[in-house]
Amino acid sequence: NLTTQNMDFVLTVKVPAQTGEEMFTLNAGLEKWTGSTIDNWTINPNSAGTVTQESTIKHSGSYSAKMAHDATTKGNAEIKADAISIADAGTYIYSFYYYVDDATTNESGLRHWAFINKPDGSKPDKGSAQTQINYTGDSNGYSSTQTKGSWIKEEVEFNVTEPCQIVPMARIYKGTTVYVDDFSLKKVIK
């Protein structure tokens, strides 16, 4: 005997966020260099280390940026992108890839975030809740997931409530050697 039963059920599927066009259009892949300078990026002139063009260890394309900190010197090595203007309030996803060199003795030396400035490029008023975008990691923004010898994608979703400028950056400390590549900023489409 064959019987038929009606059954109701709910299927829940988590769908990744849909994103719009790439907003980080000026050398996000670190492909364009003029001499030892990354086009559309600033290398900290008071750097305690070096930032150089790398053609062997790269996530995609022809180049990445190799950031090597001198462990005997106080300070950091830092790169900072030209500001990206955001006109609309909403949710955005900011990401990039990094690779911790196998020879690095201190894997917690990468700190990365993006500053959020006013539309005119000036810093927000002191006490503003919207000053920087931090990745997962400790309370100082150091990455907690640094695996040596492979590319890791860092990604953070954040909200803006008014027009602003985003200034992506990466900074290293503590004798770390890190390669960075393929930065991205996209708006989430709801």
mmCIF file of C-alpha atoms in Angstrom:
data_model
loop_
_atom_site.group_PDB
_atom_site.id
_atom_site.type_symbol
_atom_site.label_atom_id
_atom_site.label_comp_id
_atom_site.label_asym_id
_atom_site.label_seq_id
_atom_site.Cartn_x
_atom_site.Cartn_y
_atom_site.Cartn_z
ATOM 1 C CA ASN A 1 0.000 0.000 0.000
ATOM 2 C CA LEU A 2 1.291 3.383 -0.968
ATOM 3 C CA THR A 3 0.134 6.438 0.978
ATOM 4 C CA THR A 4 0.701 10.121 0.277
ATOM 5 C CA GLN A 5 1.327 12.723 2.947
ATOM 6 C CA ASN A 6 1.537 16.481 2.609
ATOM 7 C CA MET A 7 4.501 17.964 4.391
ATOM 8 C CA ASP A 8 5.461 21.595 4.935
ATOM 9 C CA PHE A 9 9.097 22.503 5.393
ATOM 10 C CA VAL A 10 11.309 25.551 5.383
ATOM 11 C CA LEU A 11 14.645 25.568 3.619
ATOM 12 C CA THR A 12 17.099 28.256 4.707
ATOM 13 C CA VAL A 13 19.890 29.105 2.302
ATOM 14 C CA LYS A 14 22.549 31.679 3.077
ATOM 15 C CA VAL A 15 23.279 33.643 -0.077
ATOM 16 C CA PRO A 16 26.495 35.666 -0.279
ATOM 17 C CA ALA A 17 26.018 39.425 -0.404
ATOM 18 C CA GLN A 18 25.549 40.759 -3.918
ATOM 19 C CA THR A 19 27.974 43.547 -4.668
ATOM 20 C CA GLY A 20 28.075 46.344 -7.184
ATOM 21 C CA GLU A 21 30.890 47.606 -9.357
ATOM 22 C CA GLU A 22 34.440 47.800 -8.100
ATOM 23 C CA MET A 23 35.058 51.224 -6.533
ATOM 24 C CA PHE A 24 38.814 50.808 -5.934
ATOM 25 C CA THR A 25 39.826 51.533 -9.513
ATOM 26 C CA LEU A 26 43.208 53.269 -9.126
ATOM 27 C CA ASN A 27 45.886 50.579 -9.034
ATOM 28 C CA ALA A 28 44.125 48.269 -6.560
ATOM 29 C CA GLY A 29 46.171 45.330 -7.858
ATOM 30 C CA LEU A 30 49.465 47.213 -7.346
ATOM 31 C CA GLU A 31 50.396 46.657 -11.004
ATOM 32 C CA LYS A 32 51.585 50.182 -11.852
ATOM 33 C CA TRP A 33 54.850 51.502 -10.400
ATOM 34 C CA THR A 34 56.992 54.504 -11.276
ATOM 35 C CA GLY A 35 60.486 53.538 -10.260
ATOM 36 C CA SER A 36 60.228 52.405 -6.628
ATOM 37 C CA THR A 37 56.880 54.150 -6.006
ATOM 38 C CA ILE A 38 53.469 52.484 -6.276
ATOM 39 C CA ASP A 39 51.235 54.672 -8.467
ATOM 40 C CA ASN A 40 48.233 56.072 -6.531
ATOM 41 C CA TRP A 41 49.734 54.951 -3.215
ATOM 42 C CA THR A 42 51.995 56.637 -0.662
ATOM 43 C CA ILE A 43 54.880 54.811 0.984
ATOM 44 C CA ASN A 44 55.515 56.172 4.478
ATOM 45 C CA PRO A 45 58.628 58.341 4.141
ATOM 46 C CA ASN A 46 59.606 57.642 7.779
ATOM 47 C CA SER A 47 59.450 53.939 7.169
ATOM 48 C CA ALA A 48 61.335 51.497 9.387
ATOM 49 C CA GLY A 49 61.716 49.048 6.546
ATOM 50 C CA THR A 50 61.220 48.763 2.822
ATOM 51 C CA VAL A 51 58.346 48.536 0.369
ATOM 52 C CA THR A 52 59.335 47.105 -3.003
ATOM 53 C CA GLN A 53 57.755 45.807 -6.187
ATOM 54 C CA GLU A 54 57.523 42.000 -6.147
ATOM 55 C CA SER A 55 57.118 39.873 -9.297
ATOM 56 C CA THR A 56 57.534 36.341 -7.903
ATOM 57 C CA ILE A 57 55.131 36.214 -4.931
ATOM 58 C CA LYS A 58 51.869 37.786 -6.126
ATOM 59 C CA HIS A 59 48.186 36.951 -5.779
ATOM 60 C CA SER A 60 47.284 37.879 -9.352
ATOM 61 C CA GLY A 61 48.615 39.995 -12.193
ATOM 62 C CA SER A 62 52.326 40.731 -12.530
ATOM 63 C CA TYR A 63 53.156 42.392 -9.188
ATOM 64 C CA SER A 64 52.429 42.706 -5.488
ATOM 65 C CA ALA A 65 54.016 44.972 -2.874
ATOM 66 C CA LYS A 66 56.610 43.394 -0.591
ATOM 67 C CA MET A 67 56.697 45.088 2.815
ATOM 68 C CA ALA A 68 59.715 44.206 4.981
ATOM 69 C CA HIS A 69 60.146 45.657 8.480
ATOM 70 C CA ASP A 70 63.596 46.098 10.005
ATOM 71 C CA ALA A 71 63.242 44.441 13.429
ATOM 72 C CA THR A 72 66.110 46.483 14.862
ATOM 73 C CA THR A 73 64.384 49.818 14.151
ATOM 74 C CA LYS A 74 61.433 51.344 15.989
ATOM 75 C CA GLY A 75 58.469 52.288 13.856
ATOM 76 C CA ASN A 76 56.719 50.655 10.930
ATOM 77 C CA ALA A 77 56.601 50.261 7.171
ATOM 78 C CA GLU A 78 53.353 51.522 5.665
ATOM 79 C CA ILE A 79 51.521 52.001 2.371
ATOM 80 C CA LYS A 80 48.397 54.124 2.009
ATOM 81 C CA ALA A 81 46.153 54.363 -1.074
ATOM 82 C CA ASP A 82 44.747 57.534 -2.554
ATOM 83 C CA ALA A 83 41.319 58.317 -1.071
ATOM 84 C CA ILE A 84 38.209 56.693 -2.558
ATOM 85 C CA SER A 85 35.072 58.864 -2.454
ATOM 86 C CA ILE A 86 31.813 57.283 -1.312
ATOM 87 C CA ALA A 87 28.713 59.322 -2.158
ATOM 88 C CA ASP A 88 25.961 57.018 -0.888
ATOM 89 C CA ALA A 89 25.130 55.715 2.563
ATOM 90 C CA GLY A 90 25.015 51.943 2.731
ATOM 91 C CA THR A 91 26.926 48.757 3.386
ATOM 92 C CA TYR A 92 30.289 48.166 1.725
ATOM 93 C CA ILE A 93 32.803 45.315 1.555
ATOM 94 C CA TYR A 94 36.508 46.147 1.685
ATOM 95 C CA SER A 95 39.089 43.409 1.122
ATOM 96 C CA PHE A 96 42.635 42.577 0.115
ATOM 97 C CA TYR A 97 45.027 39.639 0.053
ATOM 98 C CA TYR A 98 48.243 39.186 2.032
ATOM 99 C CA TYR A 99 50.998 36.610 2.234
ATOM 100 C CA VAL A 100 53.292 36.242 5.265
ATOM 101 C CA ASP A 101 56.815 35.284 4.217
ATOM 102 C CA ASP A 102 58.000 31.857 5.386
ATOM 103 C CA ALA A 103 61.103 33.430 6.955
ATOM 104 C CA THR A 104 59.106 35.862 9.121
ATOM 105 C CA THR A 105 59.682 35.157 12.791
ATOM 106 C CA ASN A 106 56.764 37.207 14.090
ATOM 107 C CA GLU A 107 53.503 36.544 12.283
ATOM 108 C CA SER A 108 51.507 39.134 14.242
ATOM 109 C CA GLY A 109 53.230 42.139 12.704
ATOM 110 C CA LEU A 110 50.646 43.045 10.021
ATOM 111 C CA ARG A 111 48.164 45.773 10.921
ATOM 112 C CA HIS A 112 45.646 46.803 8.319
ATOM 113 C CA TRP A 113 42.647 49.032 8.190
ATOM 114 C CA ALA A 114 41.104 51.877 6.252
ATOM 115 C CA PHE A 115 40.511 55.365 7.566
ATOM 116 C CA ILE A 116 37.152 57.008 6.978
ATOM 117 C CA ASN A 117 37.471 60.742 6.374
ATOM 118 C CA LYS A 118 35.007 63.537 5.660
ATOM 119 C CA PRO A 119 34.041 64.070 1.991
ATOM 120 C CA ASP A 120 36.620 66.886 1.722
ATOM 121 C CA GLY A 121 39.382 64.552 2.943
ATOM 122 C CA SER A 122 39.701 66.050 6.411
ATOM 123 C CA LYS A 123 39.727 63.784 9.447
ATOM 124 C CA PRO A 124 36.440 63.259 11.305
ATOM 125 C CA ASP A 125 35.761 65.200 14.445
ATOM 126 C CA LYS A 126 37.332 63.643 17.516
ATOM 127 C CA GLY A 127 34.972 61.113 19.043
ATOM 128 C CA SER A 128 33.292 60.276 15.747
ATOM 129 C CA ALA A 129 32.162 56.670 15.609
ATOM 130 C CA GLN A 130 33.103 56.490 11.945
ATOM 131 C CA THR A 131 36.874 56.862 11.875
ATOM 132 C CA GLN A 132 38.352 53.540 10.785
ATOM 133 C CA ILE A 133 37.506 50.098 9.520
ATOM 134 C CA ASN A 134 39.279 47.309 11.431
ATOM 135 C CA TYR A 135 39.626 43.691 10.428
ATOM 136 C CA THR A 136 39.247 40.767 12.758
ATOM 137 C CA GLY A 137 42.166 40.374 15.060
ATOM 138 C CA ASP A 138 43.110 41.854 18.369
ATOM 139 C CA SER A 139 41.900 45.215 19.666
ATOM 140 C CA ASN A 140 44.761 47.032 17.921
ATOM 141 C CA GLY A 141 43.856 45.731 14.450
ATOM 142 C CA TYR A 142 46.609 43.133 14.175
ATOM 143 C CA SER A 143 45.546 40.175 12.101
ATOM 144 C CA SER A 144 44.861 36.998 14.035
ATOM 145 C CA THR A 145 44.905 34.669 11.028
ATOM 146 C CA GLN A 146 48.400 34.887 9.614
ATOM 147 C CA THR A 147 49.408 31.612 8.044
ATOM 148 C CA LYS A 148 52.912 31.615 6.601
ATOM 149 C CA GLY A 149 53.447 30.772 2.962
ATOM 150 C CA SER A 150 49.939 31.143 1.516
ATOM 151 C CA TRP A 151 47.643 33.959 0.380
ATOM 152 C CA ILE A 152 44.954 34.960 2.886
ATOM 153 C CA LYS A 153 41.951 37.130 2.017
ATOM 154 C CA GLU A 154 40.998 39.754 4.586
ATOM 155 C CA GLU A 155 37.476 41.077 4.168
ATOM 156 C CA VAL A 156 35.314 43.362 6.252
ATOM 157 C CA GLU A 157 31.768 44.607 5.807
ATOM 158 C CA PHE A 158 31.026 48.087 7.140
ATOM 159 C CA ASN A 159 28.340 50.761 6.997
ATOM 160 C CA VAL A 160 28.519 54.439 6.179
ATOM 161 C CA THR A 161 25.723 56.842 6.967
ATOM 162 C CA GLU A 162 26.853 59.827 4.923
ATOM 163 C CA PRO A 163 29.263 60.727 2.104
ATOM 164 C CA CYS A 164 32.897 60.146 3.013
ATOM 165 C CA GLN A 165 36.324 59.123 1.763
ATOM 166 C CA ILE A 166 37.933 55.743 2.465
ATOM 167 C CA VAL A 167 41.747 55.599 2.719
ATOM 168 C CA PRO A 168 42.975 51.960 2.596
ATOM 169 C CA MET A 169 46.320 51.151 4.177
ATOM 170 C CA ALA A 170 48.607 48.361 5.375
ATOM 171 C CA ARG A 171 51.313 48.717 8.037
ATOM 172 C CA ILE A 172 53.840 46.210 9.349
ATOM 173 C CA TYR A 173 55.902 46.006 12.531
ATOM 174 C CA LYS A 174 58.021 43.551 14.501
ATOM 175 C CA GLY A 175 60.404 42.193 11.853
ATOM 176 C CA THR A 176 57.568 41.012 9.626
ATOM 177 C CA THR A 177 57.794 40.489 5.858
ATOM 178 C CA VAL A 178 54.389 40.584 4.160
ATOM 179 C CA TYR A 179 53.232 40.796 0.536
ATOM 180 C CA VAL A 180 49.934 42.585 -0.205
ATOM 181 C CA ASP A 181 47.838 42.534 -3.382
ATOM 182 C CA ASP A 182 44.370 42.910 -4.922
ATOM 183 C CA PHE A 183 42.599 45.508 -2.797
ATOM 184 C CA SER A 184 38.850 45.896 -3.372
ATOM 185 C CA LEU A 185 35.936 48.096 -2.289
ATOM 186 C CA LYS A 186 32.362 47.316 -3.378
ATOM 187 C CA LYS A 187 28.891 48.405 -2.272
ATOM 188 C CA VAL A 188 26.527 45.655 -1.089
ATOM 189 C CA ILE A 189 23.327 45.560 -3.134
ATOM 190 C CA LYS A 190 20.302 44.626 -1.051
#
